[in-house]
């Protein structure tokens, strides 16, 4: 039986994009939108299989987000993660297999700071799907 990798998003103001990449290809695995201080608790399991698309969650108007499963072909992937702010408060917090990543605290950037405010940059996040 294969391994399951788990991403759990606990703060998303406003958008979190995650791609799983290998040499020469990438898969969009998470596109999560939220804001207005809405609580977020989204769990996405990554399993071995044929890629059928990523997890899309929209929590902008509140409510709960269903758990999701994303299949990727077996292999080792680097995760590229991007936090986008649409204006107002900004915070991204999530775990990958229990290790926390994201912006350090909630912030209220100036209006001109709309756009990509956080990314994994040179921090490697690697998962193995089997």
JSON list of C-alpha atoms in Angstrom, two decimals:
[
{"chain": "A", "resi": 1, "resn": "UNK", "atom": "CA", "xyz": [0.00, 0.00, 0.00]},
{"chain": "A", "resi": 2, "resn": "UNK", "atom": "CA", "xyz": [1.26, 3.48, -0.85]},
{"chain": "A", "resi": 3, "resn": "UNK", "atom": "CA", "xyz": [1.89, 6.44, 1.36]},
{"chain": "A", "resi": 4, "resn": "UNK", "atom": "CA", "xyz": [-0.44, 9.39, 1.79]},
{"chain": "A", "resi": 5, "resn": "UNK", "atom": "CA", "xyz": [0.90, 12.92, 2.08]},
{"chain": "A", "resi": 6, "resn": "UNK", "atom": "CA", "xyz": [-1.39, 15.41, 3.81]},
{"chain": "A", "resi": 7, "resn": "UNK", "atom": "CA", "xyz": [-1.69, 19.17, 3.40]},
{"chain": "A", "resi": 8, "resn": "UNK", "atom": "CA", "xyz": [-3.80, 20.94, 6.04]},
{"chain": "A", "resi": 9, "resn": "UNK", "atom": "CA", "xyz": [-4.56, 24.63, 5.48]},
{"chain": "A", "resi": 10, "resn": "UNK", "atom": "CA", "xyz": [-5.56, 26.52, 8.64]},
{"chain": "A", "resi": 11, "resn": "UNK", "atom": "CA", "xyz": [-5.30, 30.16, 7.45]},
{"chain": "A", "resi": 12, "resn": "UNK", "atom": "CA", "xyz": [-5.77, 31.57, 3.97]},
{"chain": "A", "resi": 13, "resn": "UNK", "atom": "CA", "xyz": [-6.27, 35.29, 3.45]},
{"chain": "A", "resi": 14, "resn": "UNK", "atom": "CA", "xyz": [-6.62, 35.51, 0.49]},
{"chain": "A", "resi": 15, "resn": "UNK", "atom": "CA", "xyz": [-5.29, 32.80, -1.87]},
{"chain": "A", "resi": 16, "resn": "UNK", "atom": "CA", "xyz": [-2.93, 29.83, -1.63]},
{"chain": "A", "resi": 17, "resn": "UNK", "atom": "CA", "xyz": [-1.60, 28.11, -4.75]},
{"chain": "A", "resi": 18, "resn": "UNK", "atom": "CA", "xyz": [0.45, 24.91, -4.51]},
{"chain": "A", "resi": 19, "resn": "UNK", "atom": "CA", "xyz": [2.11, 23.10, -7.42]},
{"chain": "A", "resi": 20, "resn": "UNK", "atom": "CA", "xyz": [3.92, 19.76, -7.27]},
{"chain": "A", "resi": 21, "resn": "UNK", "atom": "CA", "xyz": [6.92, 19.86, -9.59]},
{"chain": "A", "resi": 22, "resn": "UNK", "atom": "CA", "xyz": [9.42, 17.43, -11.06]},
{"chain": "A", "resi": 23, "resn": "UNK", "atom": "CA", "xyz": [12.04, 18.08, -13.70]},
{"chain": "A", "resi": 24, "resn": "UNK", "atom": "CA", "xyz": [10.15, 19.14, -16.80]},
{"chain": "A", "resi": 25, "resn": "UNK", "atom": "CA", "xyz": [6.58, 19.08, -15.45]},
{"chain": "A", "resi": 26, "resn": "UNK", "atom": "CA", "xyz": [4.27, 20.37, -12.74]},
{"chain": "A", "resi": 27, "resn": "UNK", "atom": "CA", "xyz": [0.80, 19.67, -11.39]},
{"chain": "A", "resi": 28, "resn": "UNK", "atom": "CA", "xyz": [-1.51, 22.28, -9.84]},
{"chain": "A", "resi": 29, "resn": "UNK", "atom": "CA", "xyz": [-2.64, 20.56, -6.66]},
{"chain": "A", "resi": 30, "resn": "UNK", "atom": "CA", "xyz": [-4.20, 23.32, -4.47]},
{"chain": "A", "resi": 31, "resn": "UNK", "atom": "CA", "xyz": [-6.04, 26.57, -5.26]},
{"chain": "A", "resi": 32, "resn": "UNK", "atom": "CA", "xyz": [-7.71, 27.81, -2.08]},
{"chain": "A", "resi": 33, "resn": "UNK", "atom": "CA", "xyz": [-9.46, 31.17, -1.68]},
{"chain": "A", "resi": 34, "resn": "UNK", "atom": "CA", "xyz": [-10.67, 32.77, 1.55]},
{"chain": "A", "resi": 35, "resn": "UNK", "atom": "CA", "xyz": [-10.70, 36.05, 3.41]},
{"chain": "A", "resi": 36, "resn": "UNK", "atom": "CA", "xyz": [-12.65, 38.36, 5.71]},
{"chain": "A", "resi": 37, "resn": "UNK", "atom": "CA", "xyz": [-11.23, 36.51, 8.72]},
{"chain": "A", "resi": 38, "resn": "UNK", "atom": "CA", "xyz": [-13.16, 33.36, 7.82]},
{"chain": "A", "resi": 39, "resn": "UNK", "atom": "CA", "xyz": [-11.86, 30.27, 9.61]},
{"chain": "A", "resi": 40, "resn": "UNK", "atom": "CA", "xyz": [-10.20, 27.74, 7.32]},
{"chain": "A", "resi": 41, "resn": "UNK", "atom": "CA", "xyz": [-9.67, 24.03, 7.88]},
{"chain": "A", "resi": 42, "resn": "UNK", "atom": "CA", "xyz": [-9.01, 22.27, 4.59]},
{"chain": "A", "resi": 43, "resn": "UNK", "atom": "CA", "xyz": [-7.36, 18.86, 4.44]},
{"chain": "A", "resi": 44, "resn": "UNK", "atom": "CA", "xyz": [-6.00, 17.61, 1.13]},
{"chain": "A", "resi": 45, "resn": "UNK", "atom": "CA", "xyz": [-4.52, 14.12, 0.84]},
{"chain": "A", "resi": 46, "resn": "UNK", "atom": "CA", "xyz": [-2.01, 13.41, -1.94]},
{"chain": "A", "resi": 47, "resn": "UNK", "atom": "CA", "xyz": [-2.07, 9.79, -3.12]},
{"chain": "A", "resi": 48, "resn": "UNK", "atom": "CA", "xyz": [-0.57, 7.76, -5.97]},
{"chain": "A", "resi": 49, "resn": "UNK", "atom": "CA", "xyz": [-2.63, 7.57, -9.14]},
{"chain": "A", "resi": 50, "resn": "UNK", "atom": "CA", "xyz": [-3.45, 9.28, -12.40]},
{"chain": "A", "resi": 51, "resn": "UNK", "atom": "CA", "xyz": [-3.69, 13.07, -12.05]},
{"chain": "A", "resi": 52, "resn": "UNK", "atom": "CA", "xyz": [-7.30, 14.19, -12.51]},
{"chain": "A", "resi": 53, "resn": "UNK", "atom": "CA", "xyz": [-6.95, 17.79, -11.36]},
{"chain": "A", "resi": 54, "resn": "UNK", "atom": "CA", "xyz": [-6.21, 19.63, -8.15]},
{"chain": "A", "resi": 55, "resn": "UNK", "atom": "CA", "xyz": [-8.21, 20.70, -5.11]},
{"chain": "A", "resi": 56, "resn": "UNK", "atom": "CA", "xyz": [-10.17, 23.93, -5.44]},
{"chain": "A", "resi": 57, "resn": "UNK", "atom": "CA", "xyz": [-11.74, 25.47, -2.36]},
{"chain": "A", "resi": 58, "resn": "UNK", "atom": "CA", "xyz": [-13.63, 28.75, -2.07]},
{"chain": "A", "resi": 59, "resn": "UNK", "atom": "CA", "xyz": [-14.28, 30.01, 1.45]},
{"chain": "A", "resi": 60, "resn": "UNK", "atom": "CA", "xyz": [-14.60, 33.73, 0.63]},
{"chain": "A", "resi": 61, "resn": "UNK", "atom": "CA", "xyz": [-18.22, 33.79, 1.82]},
{"chain": "A", "resi": 62, "resn": "UNK", "atom": "CA", "xyz": [-17.59, 31.57, 4.84]},
{"chain": "A", "resi": 63, "resn": "UNK", "atom": "CA", "xyz": [-18.81, 28.06, 5.49]},
{"chain": "A", "resi": 64, "resn": "UNK", "atom": "CA", "xyz": [-16.82, 24.87, 5.65]},
{"chain": "A", "resi": 65, "resn": "UNK", "atom": "CA", "xyz": [-14.49, 23.32, 3.13]},
{"chain": "A", "resi": 66, "resn": "UNK", "atom": "CA", "xyz": [-14.74, 19.62, 2.26]},
{"chain": "A", "resi": 67, "resn": "UNK", "atom": "CA", "xyz": [-11.66, 17.43, 2.50]},
{"chain": "A", "resi": 68, "resn": "UNK", "atom": "CA", "xyz": [-10.07, 16.53, -0.82]},
{"chain": "A", "resi": 69, "resn": "UNK", "atom": "CA", "xyz": [-7.85, 13.98, -2.46]},
{"chain": "A", "resi": 70, "resn": "UNK", "atom": "CA", "xyz": [-5.43, 14.68, -5.30]},
{"chain": "A", "resi": 71, "resn": "UNK", "atom": "CA", "xyz": [-3.75, 11.84, -7.19]},
{"chain": "A", "resi": 72, "resn": "UNK", "atom": "CA", "xyz": [-0.25, 12.19, -8.64]},
{"chain": "A", "resi": 73, "resn": "UNK", "atom": "CA", "xyz": [1.87, 9.66, -10.52]},
{"chain": "A", "resi": 74, "resn": "UNK", "atom": "CA", "xyz": [4.33, 7.94, -8.18]},
{"chain": "A", "resi": 75, "resn": "UNK", "atom": "CA", "xyz": [7.55, 9.86, -7.67]},
{"chain": "A", "resi": 76, "resn": "UNK", "atom": "CA", "xyz": [9.26, 12.59, -5.69]},
{"chain": "A", "resi": 77, "resn": "UNK", "atom": "CA", "xyz": [7.96, 16.15, -5.98]},
{"chain": "A", "resi": 78, "resn": "UNK", "atom": "CA", "xyz": [8.98, 19.59, -4.79]},
{"chain": "A", "resi": 79, "resn": "UNK", "atom": "CA", "xyz": [6.07, 21.76, -3.68]},
{"chain": "A", "resi": 80, "resn": "UNK", "atom": "CA", "xyz": [6.03, 25.36, -4.86]},
{"chain": "A", "resi": 81, "resn": "UNK", "atom": "CA", "xyz": [3.67, 27.42, -2.71]},
{"chain": "A", "resi": 82, "resn": "UNK", "atom": "CA", "xyz": [2.48, 30.98, -3.32]},
{"chain": "A", "resi": 83, "resn": "UNK", "atom": "CA", "xyz": [0.40, 33.25, -1.06]},
{"chain": "A", "resi": 84, "resn": "UNK", "atom": "CA", "xyz": [-1.55, 36.03, -2.78]},
{"chain": "A", "resi": 85, "resn": "UNK", "atom": "CA", "xyz": [-3.22, 39.02, -1.10]},
{"chain": "A", "resi": 86, "resn": "UNK", "atom": "CA", "xyz": [-6.16, 40.83, -2.70]},
{"chain": "A", "resi": 87, "resn": "UNK", "atom": "CA", "xyz": [-5.96, 43.71, -0.20]},
{"chain": "A", "resi": 88, "resn": "UNK", "atom": "CA", "xyz": [-6.43, 44.05, 3.55]},
{"chain": "A", "resi": 89, "resn": "UNK", "atom": "CA", "xyz": [-5.15, 41.50, 6.09]},
{"chain": "A", "resi": 90, "resn": "UNK", "atom": "CA", "xyz": [-2.88, 38.71, 4.86]},
{"chain": "A", "resi": 91, "resn": "UNK", "atom": "CA", "xyz": [-2.02, 35.33, 6.36]},
{"chain": "A", "resi": 92, "resn": "UNK", "atom": "CA", "xyz": [-1.16, 31.90, 4.98]},
{"chain": "A", "resi": 93, "resn": "UNK", "atom": "CA", "xyz": [-0.69, 28.94, 7.34]},
{"chain": "A", "resi": 94, "resn": "UNK", "atom": "CA", "xyz": [-0.57, 25.28, 6.39]},
{"chain": "A", "resi": 95, "resn": "UNK", "atom": "CA", "xyz": [1.20, 22.02, 7.20]},
{"chain": "A", "resi": 96, "resn": "UNK", "atom": "CA", "xyz": [2.64, 19.36, 4.93]},
{"chain": "A", "resi": 97, "resn": "UNK", "atom": "CA", "xyz": [2.86, 16.03, 6.73]},
{"chain": "A", "resi": 98, "resn": "UNK", "atom": "CA", "xyz": [2.70, 17.89, 10.05]},
{"chain": "A", "resi": 99, "resn": "UNK", "atom": "CA", "xyz": [5.44, 20.47, 9.33]},
{"chain": "A", "resi": 100, "resn": "UNK", "atom": "CA", "xyz": [4.18, 24.07, 9.41]},
{"chain": "A", "resi": 101, "resn": "UNK", "atom": "CA", "xyz": [4.78, 26.61, 6.64]},
{"chain": "A", "resi": 102, "resn": "UNK", "atom": "CA", "xyz": [3.40, 30.00, 5.70]},
{"chain": "A", "resi": 103, "resn": "UNK", "atom": "CA", "xyz": [3.57, 33.63, 6.67]},
{"chain": "A", "resi": 104, "resn": "UNK", "atom": "CA", "xyz": [4.74, 34.11, 10.25]},
{"chain": "A", "resi": 105, "resn": "UNK", "atom": "CA", "xyz": [1.78, 36.17, 11.45]},
{"chain": "A", "resi": 106, "resn": "UNK", "atom": "CA", "xyz": [-1.29, 37.94, 10.18]},
{"chain": "A", "resi": 107, "resn": "UNK", "atom": "CA", "xyz": [-0.34, 41.26, 8.68]},
{"chain": "A", "resi": 108, "resn": "UNK", "atom": "CA", "xyz": [-2.11, 44.26, 7.22]},
{"chain": "A", "resi": 109, "resn": "UNK", "atom": "CA", "xyz": [0.08, 45.33, 4.30]},
{"chain": "A", "resi": 110, "resn": "UNK", "atom": "CA", "xyz": [-0.32, 48.67, 2.55]},
{"chain": "A", "resi": 111, "resn": "UNK", "atom": "CA", "xyz": [-2.83, 48.67, -0.32]},
{"chain": "A", "resi": 112, "resn": "UNK", "atom": "CA", "xyz": [0.00, 48.83, -2.85]},
{"chain": "A", "resi": 113, "resn": "UNK", "atom": "CA", "xyz": [1.24, 45.43, -1.60]},
{"chain": "A", "resi": 114, "resn": "UNK", "atom": "CA", "xyz": [-1.57, 43.54, -3.33]},
{"chain": "A", "resi": 115, "resn": "UNK", "atom": "CA", "xyz": [-0.22, 40.49, -5.17]},
{"chain": "A", "resi": 116, "resn": "UNK", "atom": "CA", "xyz": [2.25, 37.76, -4.26]},
{"chain": "A", "resi": 117, "resn": "UNK", "atom": "CA", "xyz": [3.29, 38.50, -0.66]},
{"chain": "A", "resi": 118, "resn": "UNK", "atom": "CA", "xyz": [4.68, 35.09, 0.33]},
{"chain": "A", "resi": 119, "resn": "UNK", "atom": "CA", "xyz": [6.23, 32.07, -1.34]},
{"chain": "A", "resi": 120, "resn": "UNK", "atom": "CA", "xyz": [8.30, 29.10, -0.31]},
{"chain": "A", "resi": 121, "resn": "UNK", "atom": "CA", "xyz": [11.23, 30.64, -2.17]},
{"chain": "A", "resi": 122, "resn": "UNK", "atom": "CA", "xyz": [14.32, 28.58, -1.46]},
{"chain": "A", "resi": 123, "resn": "UNK", "atom": "CA", "xyz": [12.67, 26.58, 1.35]},
{"chain": "A", "resi": 124, "resn": "UNK", "atom": "CA", "xyz": [12.40, 23.05, -0.04]},
{"chain": "A", "resi": 125, "resn": "UNK", "atom": "CA", "xyz": [9.20, 21.11, 0.63]},
{"chain": "A", "resi": 126, "resn": "UNK", "atom": "CA", "xyz": [9.58, 17.61, -0.81]},
{"chain": "A", "resi": 127, "resn": "UNK", "atom": "CA", "xyz": [7.05, 14.78, -0.85]},
{"chain": "A", "resi": 128, "resn": "UNK", "atom": "CA", "xyz": [7.31, 11.23, -2.15]},
{"chain": "A", "resi": 129, "resn": "UNK", "atom": "CA", "xyz": [4.18, 9.70, -3.63]},
{"chain": "A", "resi": 130, "resn": "UNK", "atom": "CA", "xyz": [4.14, 5.91, -3.78]}
]
